[in-house]
CSV table of C-alpha atoms in Angstrom, one decimal:
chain,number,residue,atom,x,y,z
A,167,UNK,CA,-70.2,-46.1,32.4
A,168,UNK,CA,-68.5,-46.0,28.7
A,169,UNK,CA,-64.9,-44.6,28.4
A,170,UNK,CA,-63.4,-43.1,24.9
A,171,UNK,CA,-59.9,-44.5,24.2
A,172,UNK,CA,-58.2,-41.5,22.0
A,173,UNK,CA,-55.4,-42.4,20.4
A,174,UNK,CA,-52.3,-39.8,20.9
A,175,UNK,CA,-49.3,-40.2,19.3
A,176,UNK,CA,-45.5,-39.0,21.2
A,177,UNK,CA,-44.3,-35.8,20.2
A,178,UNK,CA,-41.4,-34.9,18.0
A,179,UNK,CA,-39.3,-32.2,18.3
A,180,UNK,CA,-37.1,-31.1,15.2
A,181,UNK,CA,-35.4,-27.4,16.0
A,182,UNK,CA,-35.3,-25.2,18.8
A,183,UNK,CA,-34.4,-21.6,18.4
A,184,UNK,CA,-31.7,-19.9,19.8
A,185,UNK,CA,-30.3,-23.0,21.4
A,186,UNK,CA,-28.2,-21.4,24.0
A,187,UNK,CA,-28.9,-19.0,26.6
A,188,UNK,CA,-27.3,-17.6,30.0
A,189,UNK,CA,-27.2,-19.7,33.1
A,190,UNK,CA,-29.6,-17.2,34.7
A,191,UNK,CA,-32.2,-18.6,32.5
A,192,UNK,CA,-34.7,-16.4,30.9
A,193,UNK,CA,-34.1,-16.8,27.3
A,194,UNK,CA,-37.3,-17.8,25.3
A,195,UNK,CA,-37.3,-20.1,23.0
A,196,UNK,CA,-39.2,-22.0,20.0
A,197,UNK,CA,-39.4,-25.5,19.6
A,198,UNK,CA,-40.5,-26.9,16.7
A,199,UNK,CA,-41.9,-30.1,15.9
A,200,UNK,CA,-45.0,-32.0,15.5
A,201,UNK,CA,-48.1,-33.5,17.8
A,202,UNK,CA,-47.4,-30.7,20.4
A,203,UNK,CA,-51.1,-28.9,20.7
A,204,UNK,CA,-51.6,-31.3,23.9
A,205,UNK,CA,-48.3,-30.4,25.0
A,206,UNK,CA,-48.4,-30.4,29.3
A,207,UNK,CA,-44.7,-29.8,30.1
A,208,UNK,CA,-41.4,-28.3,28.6
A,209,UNK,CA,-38.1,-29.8,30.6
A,210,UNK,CA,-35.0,-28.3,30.4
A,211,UNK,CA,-33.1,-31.6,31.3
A,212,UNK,CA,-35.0,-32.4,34.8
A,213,UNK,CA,-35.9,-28.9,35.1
A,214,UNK,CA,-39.4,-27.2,34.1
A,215,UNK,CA,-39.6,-24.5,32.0
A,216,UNK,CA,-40.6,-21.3,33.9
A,217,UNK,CA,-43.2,-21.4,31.6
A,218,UNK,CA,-44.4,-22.7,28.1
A,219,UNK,CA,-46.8,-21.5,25.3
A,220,UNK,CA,-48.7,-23.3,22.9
A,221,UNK,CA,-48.9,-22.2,19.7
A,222,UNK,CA,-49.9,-24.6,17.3
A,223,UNK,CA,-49.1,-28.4,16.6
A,224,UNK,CA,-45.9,-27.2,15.2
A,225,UNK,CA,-44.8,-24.8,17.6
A,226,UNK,CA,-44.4,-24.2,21.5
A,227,UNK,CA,-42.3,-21.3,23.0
A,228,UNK,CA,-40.5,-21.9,26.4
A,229,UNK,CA,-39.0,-19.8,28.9
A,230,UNK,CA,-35.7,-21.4,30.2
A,231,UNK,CA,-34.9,-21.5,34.1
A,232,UNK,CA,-31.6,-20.9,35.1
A,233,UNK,CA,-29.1,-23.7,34.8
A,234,UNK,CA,-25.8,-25.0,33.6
A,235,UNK,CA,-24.1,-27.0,31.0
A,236,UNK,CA,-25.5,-28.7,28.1
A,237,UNK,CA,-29.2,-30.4,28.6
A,238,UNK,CA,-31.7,-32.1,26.6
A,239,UNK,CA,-35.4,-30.3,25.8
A,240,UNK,CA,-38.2,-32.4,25.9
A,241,UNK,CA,-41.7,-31.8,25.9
A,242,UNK,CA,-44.4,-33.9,27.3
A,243,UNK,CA,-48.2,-34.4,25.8
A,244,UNK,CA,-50.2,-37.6,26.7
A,245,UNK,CA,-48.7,-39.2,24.0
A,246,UNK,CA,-45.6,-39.6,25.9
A,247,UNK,CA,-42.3,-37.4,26.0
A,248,UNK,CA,-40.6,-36.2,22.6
A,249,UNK,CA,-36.5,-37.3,21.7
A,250,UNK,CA,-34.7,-34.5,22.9
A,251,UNK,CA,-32.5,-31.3,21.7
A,252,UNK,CA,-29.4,-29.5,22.7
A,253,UNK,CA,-29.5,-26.6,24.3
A,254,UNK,CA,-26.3,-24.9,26.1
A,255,UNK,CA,-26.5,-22.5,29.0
A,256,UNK,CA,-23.7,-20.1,28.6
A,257,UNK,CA,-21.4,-19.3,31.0
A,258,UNK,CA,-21.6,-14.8,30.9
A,259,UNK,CA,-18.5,-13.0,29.6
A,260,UNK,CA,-16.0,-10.9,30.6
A,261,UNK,CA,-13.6,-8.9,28.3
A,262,UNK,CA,-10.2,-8.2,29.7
A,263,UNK,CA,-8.6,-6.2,26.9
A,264,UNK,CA,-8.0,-4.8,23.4
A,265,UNK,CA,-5.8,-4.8,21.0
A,266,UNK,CA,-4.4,-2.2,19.4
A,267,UNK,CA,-6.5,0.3,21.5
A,268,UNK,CA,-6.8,2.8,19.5
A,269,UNK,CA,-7.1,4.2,15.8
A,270,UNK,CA,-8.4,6.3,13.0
A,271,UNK,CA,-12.0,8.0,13.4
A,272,UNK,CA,-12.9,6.4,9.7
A,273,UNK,CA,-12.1,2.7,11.2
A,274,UNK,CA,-11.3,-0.1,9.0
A,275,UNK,CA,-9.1,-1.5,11.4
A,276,UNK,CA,-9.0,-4.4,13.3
A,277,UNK,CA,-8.8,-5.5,16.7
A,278,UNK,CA,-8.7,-7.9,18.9
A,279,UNK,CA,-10.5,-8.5,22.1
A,280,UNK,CA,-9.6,-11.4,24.7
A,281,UNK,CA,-11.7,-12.3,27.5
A,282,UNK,CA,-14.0,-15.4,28.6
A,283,UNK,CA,-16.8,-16.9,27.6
A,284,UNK,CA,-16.6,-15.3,24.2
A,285,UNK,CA,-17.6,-18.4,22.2
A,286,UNK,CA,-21.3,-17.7,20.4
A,287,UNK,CA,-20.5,-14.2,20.7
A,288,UNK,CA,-23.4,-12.2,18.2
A,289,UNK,CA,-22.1,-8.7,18.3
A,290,UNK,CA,-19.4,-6.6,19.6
A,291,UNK,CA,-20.0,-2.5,19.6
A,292,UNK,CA,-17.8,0.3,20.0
A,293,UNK,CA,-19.8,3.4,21.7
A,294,UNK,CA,-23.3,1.6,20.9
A,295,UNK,CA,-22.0,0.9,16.8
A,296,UNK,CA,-21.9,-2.3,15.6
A,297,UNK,CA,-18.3,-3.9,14.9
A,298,UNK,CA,-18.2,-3.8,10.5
A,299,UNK,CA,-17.4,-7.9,11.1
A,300,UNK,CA,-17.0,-10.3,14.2
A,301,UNK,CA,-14.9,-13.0,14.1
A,302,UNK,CA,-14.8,-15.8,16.8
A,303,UNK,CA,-11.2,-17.5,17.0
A,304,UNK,CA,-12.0,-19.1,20.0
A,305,UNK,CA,-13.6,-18.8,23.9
A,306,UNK,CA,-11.1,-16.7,24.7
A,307,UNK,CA,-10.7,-14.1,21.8
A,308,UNK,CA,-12.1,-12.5,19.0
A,309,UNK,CA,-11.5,-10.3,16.3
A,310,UNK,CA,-13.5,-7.0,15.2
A,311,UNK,CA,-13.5,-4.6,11.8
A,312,UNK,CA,-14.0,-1.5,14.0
A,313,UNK,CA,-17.1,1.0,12.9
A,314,UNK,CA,-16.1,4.7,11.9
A,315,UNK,CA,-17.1,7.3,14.9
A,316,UNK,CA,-15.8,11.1,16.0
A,317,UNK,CA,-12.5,11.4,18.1
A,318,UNK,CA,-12.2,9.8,21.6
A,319,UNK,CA,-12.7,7.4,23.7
A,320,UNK,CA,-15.8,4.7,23.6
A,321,UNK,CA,-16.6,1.8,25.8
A,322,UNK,CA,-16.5,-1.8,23.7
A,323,UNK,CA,-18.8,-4.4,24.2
A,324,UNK,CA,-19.6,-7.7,23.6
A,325,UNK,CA,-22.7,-9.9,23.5
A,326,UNK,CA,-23.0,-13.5,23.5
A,327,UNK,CA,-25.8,-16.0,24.3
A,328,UNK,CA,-24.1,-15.8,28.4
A,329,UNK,CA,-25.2,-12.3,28.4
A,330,UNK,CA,-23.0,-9.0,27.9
A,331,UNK,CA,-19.7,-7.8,29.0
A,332,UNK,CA,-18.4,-4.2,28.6
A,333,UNK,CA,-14.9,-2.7,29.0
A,334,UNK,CA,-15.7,0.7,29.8
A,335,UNK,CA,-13.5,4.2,27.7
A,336,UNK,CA,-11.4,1.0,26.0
A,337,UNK,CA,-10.8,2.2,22.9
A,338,UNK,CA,-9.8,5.4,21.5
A,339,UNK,CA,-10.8,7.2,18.0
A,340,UNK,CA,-7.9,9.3,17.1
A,341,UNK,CA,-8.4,11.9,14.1
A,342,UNK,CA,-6.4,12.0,11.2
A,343,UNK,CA,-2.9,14.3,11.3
A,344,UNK,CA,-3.0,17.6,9.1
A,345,UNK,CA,0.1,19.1,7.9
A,346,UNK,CA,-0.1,22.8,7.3
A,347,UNK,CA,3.7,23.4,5.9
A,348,UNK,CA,7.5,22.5,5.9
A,349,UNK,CA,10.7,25.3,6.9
A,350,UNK,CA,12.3,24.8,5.2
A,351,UNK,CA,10.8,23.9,1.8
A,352,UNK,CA,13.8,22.8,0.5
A,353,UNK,CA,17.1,21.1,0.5
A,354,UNK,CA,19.8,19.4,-1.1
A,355,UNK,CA,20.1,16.0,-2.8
A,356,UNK,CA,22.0,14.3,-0.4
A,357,UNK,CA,19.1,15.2,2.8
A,358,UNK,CA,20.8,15.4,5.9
A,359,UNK,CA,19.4,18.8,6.6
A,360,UNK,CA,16.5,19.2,9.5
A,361,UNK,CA,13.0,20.5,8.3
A,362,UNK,CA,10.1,21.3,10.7
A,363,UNK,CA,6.7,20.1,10.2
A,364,UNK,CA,3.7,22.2,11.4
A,365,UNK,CA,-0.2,21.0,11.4
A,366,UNK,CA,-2.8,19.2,14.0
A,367,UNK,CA,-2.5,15.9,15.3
A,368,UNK,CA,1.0,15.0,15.2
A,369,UNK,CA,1.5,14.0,18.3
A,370,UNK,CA,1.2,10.3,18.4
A,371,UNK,CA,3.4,10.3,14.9
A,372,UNK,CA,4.7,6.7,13.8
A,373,UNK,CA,6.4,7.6,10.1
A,374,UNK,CA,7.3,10.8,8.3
A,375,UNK,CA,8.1,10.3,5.2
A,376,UNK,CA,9.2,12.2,2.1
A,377,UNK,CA,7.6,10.3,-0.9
A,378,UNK,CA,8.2,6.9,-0.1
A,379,UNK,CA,11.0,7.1,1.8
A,380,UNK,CA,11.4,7.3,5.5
A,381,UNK,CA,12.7,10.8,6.9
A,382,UNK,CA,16.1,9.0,7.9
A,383,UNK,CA,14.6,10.2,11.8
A,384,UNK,CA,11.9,12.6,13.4
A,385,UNK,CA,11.3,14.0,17.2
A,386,UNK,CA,7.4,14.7,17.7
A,387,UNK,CA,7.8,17.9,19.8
A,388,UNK,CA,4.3,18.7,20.3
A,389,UNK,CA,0.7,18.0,18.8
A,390,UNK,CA,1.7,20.9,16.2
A,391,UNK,CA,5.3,20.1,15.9
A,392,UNK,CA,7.6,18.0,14.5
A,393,UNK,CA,11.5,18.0,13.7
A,394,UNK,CA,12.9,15.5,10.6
A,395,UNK,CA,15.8,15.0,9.2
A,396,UNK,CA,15.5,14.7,5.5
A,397,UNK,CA,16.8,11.3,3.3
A,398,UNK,CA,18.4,11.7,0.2
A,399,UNK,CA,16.5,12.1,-3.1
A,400,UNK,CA,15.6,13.2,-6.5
A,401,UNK,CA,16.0,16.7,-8.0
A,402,UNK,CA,12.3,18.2,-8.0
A,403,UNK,CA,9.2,18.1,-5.4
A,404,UNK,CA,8.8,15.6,-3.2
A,405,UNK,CA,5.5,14.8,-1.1
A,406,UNK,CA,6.1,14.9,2.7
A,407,UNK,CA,3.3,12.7,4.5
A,408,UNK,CA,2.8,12.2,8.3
A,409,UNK,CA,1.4,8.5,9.5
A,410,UNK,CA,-0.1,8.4,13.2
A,411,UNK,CA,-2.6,5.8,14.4
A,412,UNK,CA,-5.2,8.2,13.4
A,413,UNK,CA,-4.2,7.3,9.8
A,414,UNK,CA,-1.8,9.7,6.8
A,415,UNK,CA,-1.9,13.1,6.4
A,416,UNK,CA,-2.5,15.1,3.9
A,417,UNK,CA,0.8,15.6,1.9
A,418,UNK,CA,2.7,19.1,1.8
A,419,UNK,CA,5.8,19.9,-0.9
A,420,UNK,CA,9.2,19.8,-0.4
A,421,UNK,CA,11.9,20.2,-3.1
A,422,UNK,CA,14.7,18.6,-3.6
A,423,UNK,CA,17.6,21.1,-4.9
A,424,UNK,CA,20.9,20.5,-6.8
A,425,UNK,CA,24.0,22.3,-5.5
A,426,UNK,CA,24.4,25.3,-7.8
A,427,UNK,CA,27.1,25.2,-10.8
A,428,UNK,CA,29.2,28.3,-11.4
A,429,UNK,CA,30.5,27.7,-15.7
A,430,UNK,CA,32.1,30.9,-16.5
A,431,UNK,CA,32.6,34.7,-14.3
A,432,UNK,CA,33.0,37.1,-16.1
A,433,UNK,CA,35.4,39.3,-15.7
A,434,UNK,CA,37.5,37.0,-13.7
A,435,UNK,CA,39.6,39.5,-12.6
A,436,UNK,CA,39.0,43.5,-11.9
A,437,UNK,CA,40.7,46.2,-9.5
A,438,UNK,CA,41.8,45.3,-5.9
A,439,UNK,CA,39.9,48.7,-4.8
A,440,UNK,CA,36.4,47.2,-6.0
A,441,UNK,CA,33.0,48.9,-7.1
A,442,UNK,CA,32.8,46.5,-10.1
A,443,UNK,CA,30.6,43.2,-10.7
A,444,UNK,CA,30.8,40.2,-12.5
A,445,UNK,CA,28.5,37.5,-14.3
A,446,UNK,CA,28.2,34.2,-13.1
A,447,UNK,CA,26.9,31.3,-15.4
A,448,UNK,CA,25.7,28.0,-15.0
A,449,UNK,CA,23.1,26.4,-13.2
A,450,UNK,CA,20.6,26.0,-10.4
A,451,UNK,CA,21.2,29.8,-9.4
A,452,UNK,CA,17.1,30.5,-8.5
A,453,UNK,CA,17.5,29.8,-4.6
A,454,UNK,CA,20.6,31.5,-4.1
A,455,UNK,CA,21.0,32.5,-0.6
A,456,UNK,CA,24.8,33.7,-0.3
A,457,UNK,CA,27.5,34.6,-2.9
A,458,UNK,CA,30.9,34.6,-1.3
A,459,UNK,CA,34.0,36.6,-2.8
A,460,UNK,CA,36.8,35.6,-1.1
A,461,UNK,CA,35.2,34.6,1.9
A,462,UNK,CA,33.1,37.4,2.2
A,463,UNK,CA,29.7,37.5,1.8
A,464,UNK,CA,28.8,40.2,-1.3
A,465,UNK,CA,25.8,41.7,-2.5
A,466,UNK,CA,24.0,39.5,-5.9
A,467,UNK,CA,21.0,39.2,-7.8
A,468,UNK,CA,20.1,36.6,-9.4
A,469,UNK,CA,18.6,37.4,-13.0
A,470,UNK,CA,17.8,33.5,-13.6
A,471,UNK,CA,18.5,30.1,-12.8
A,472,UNK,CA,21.3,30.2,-14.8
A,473,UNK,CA,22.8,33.7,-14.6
A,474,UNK,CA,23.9,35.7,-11.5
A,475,UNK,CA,25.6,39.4,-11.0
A,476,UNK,CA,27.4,39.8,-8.1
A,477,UNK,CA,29.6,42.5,-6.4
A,478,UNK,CA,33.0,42.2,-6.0
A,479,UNK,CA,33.8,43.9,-3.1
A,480,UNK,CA,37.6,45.6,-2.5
A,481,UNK,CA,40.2,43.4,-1.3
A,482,UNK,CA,43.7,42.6,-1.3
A,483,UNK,CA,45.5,41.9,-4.9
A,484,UNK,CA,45.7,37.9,-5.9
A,485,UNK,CA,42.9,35.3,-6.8
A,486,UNK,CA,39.9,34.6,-4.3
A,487,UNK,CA,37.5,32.3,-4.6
A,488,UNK,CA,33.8,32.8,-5.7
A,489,UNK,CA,31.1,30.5,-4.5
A,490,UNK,CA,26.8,30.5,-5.2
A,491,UNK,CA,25.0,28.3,-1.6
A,492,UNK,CA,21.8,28.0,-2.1
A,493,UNK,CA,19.3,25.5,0.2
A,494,UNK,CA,20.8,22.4,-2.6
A,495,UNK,CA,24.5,23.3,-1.3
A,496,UNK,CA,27.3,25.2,-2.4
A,497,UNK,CA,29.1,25.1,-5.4
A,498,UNK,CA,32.6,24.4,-6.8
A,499,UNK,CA,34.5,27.7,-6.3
A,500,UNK,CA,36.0,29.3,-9.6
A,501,UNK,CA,39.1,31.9,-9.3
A,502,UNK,CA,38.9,35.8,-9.3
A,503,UNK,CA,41.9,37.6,-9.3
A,504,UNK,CA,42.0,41.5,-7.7
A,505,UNK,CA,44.9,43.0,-9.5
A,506,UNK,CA,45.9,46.1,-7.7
A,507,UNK,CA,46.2,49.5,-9.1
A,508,UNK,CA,49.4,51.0,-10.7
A,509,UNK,CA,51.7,53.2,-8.8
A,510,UNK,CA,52.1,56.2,-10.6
């Protein structure tokens, strides 16, 4: 009887792909390498593969059995038994929370989620959408670029090479506030006064602001509502903005007012019986909301921003004082005298 020596040389291995997997076992993976067509067994450490496939010389997929740590992959041919590679068995993860929790429907923002086992971690969803970016900080944490979605809440998840973790309704999409209008639409330099906002969405409100400055405070009083007190500022419109974690609002107008000016009345002085008027001019008259004659409130109308007729109503003889209020304030009061009628 003849025998026929053939000559087989040990296998190498060179990459496996993925190199982790859960401790249940069950990933598959690809080794590749060279003289592996014989190949008779795949160990994961001192553990069989639950089973192995050749593919070529180059290439033999394996099913890993369940186990724990970091262990060596070998494969065997008659040749002998290749050097080994790394392959981790990942321990599955849990989440635990998230941080902030909520935000704007058009996302953009990021949070972060803390947990175990989050190291390797290839994808974190919100609602079954793929986080915009994933960043791993460390086994313990991780930071997400959260997706755009509609309003409410959506379970986050997480995936790593341990297997998947959810925290169920964890995050909420909040929509953007809308502002419909200010009462009222105006106000004096020096702010101070108390506007009402109306709109959608207010009710988780962070900043009101009018232009860039902060209202100098606000109440939310519903998810329609809300109460601010004004800041100082400019003569002229002013942009008034609402910030919630659902992002800004739209902006609506609110002006700014100068206290009115009264320069000259004419006549300054008329009959104690009244019935007559007289001609205020000077400035910022447009929004005039009360002309007072001693006092008194009086009938007006304003013909411009810089001229106003008013009625000087009957009173008794010596000088009263005429003042123009208006939403900027009320002006410096200038002298009318009622001179009464002769005794004949």
């Amino acid at each position: 009887m003849s025998f026929t020596y053939v000559s087989a040389s040990v296998p190498v291995l060179t990459s496996v792909s993925p190199n982790s997997g859960p401790a249940a076992g069950g990933t598959t993976v690809t080794l590749t390498g060279t003289g592996l067509a014989s190949t008779t067994a795949v160990r994961f450490g001192v553990t069989p593969a639950t089973s192995f496939t050749v593919v070529s010389d180059t290439h033999v997929t394996a099913v890993a059995p369940p186990g724990t740590g970091t262990v060596q992959i070998t494969a065997t041919t008659p040749g002998g038994t290749s050097n080994g590679l790394s392959y981790t068995y990942s321990g599955a993860p849990t989440l635990s929370g998230i941080s902030p929790n909520q935000g704007s429907t058009s996302g953009g923002n990021t949070v972060t989620l803390t947990g175990t086992n989050l190291t390797g971690a290839t994808s974190v969803t919100f609602g079954g959408t793929p986080a915009t970016s994933v960043t791993v900080l460390s086994a313990t944490q991780i930071t997400a670029v959260v997706p755009a979605a509609t309003a409410g809440p959506v379970d986050v998840t997480v995936t790593t090479p341990g297997g998947i973790s959810t925290l169920p309704k964890s995050y909420f999409y909040v929509s953007p506030p809308v502002l419909a209008g200010v009462t009222p639409p105006s106000g004096p330099l020096s702010g101070g006064n108390t506007v009402t906002l109306t709109g959608i969405n207010l009710i988780e409100a962070t900043a009101v602001r009018f232009g860039a400055t902060p209202a100098t405070s606000f109440t939310v009083v519903s998810d329609t509502q809300i109460t601010a007190v004004v800041p100082a500022g400019a003569a002229g419109l002013s942009s008034v903005t609402v910030t919630t974690v659902g992002g800004a609002s739209n902006s609506v107008s609110y002006t700014y007012l100068a206290a009115p000016s009264i320069t000259t009345l004419v006549p300054n002085h008329g009959s104690a019986s009244g019935g007559s008027t007289a001609t205020l001019t000077g400035s910022n008259f447009a929004q005039t909301t009360t002309v007072l004659v001693g006092g008194a409130p009086t009938g007006f109308t304003v013909v411009s921003d810089t001229h106003l007729v008013a009625d000087i109503p009957a009173g008794a003889a010596g000088p009263v004082d005429v003042t123009v209020t208006s939403p900027g304030g009320t002006s410096t009061p200038v002298v009318y005298t009622r001179v009464a009628s002769p005794n004949i």
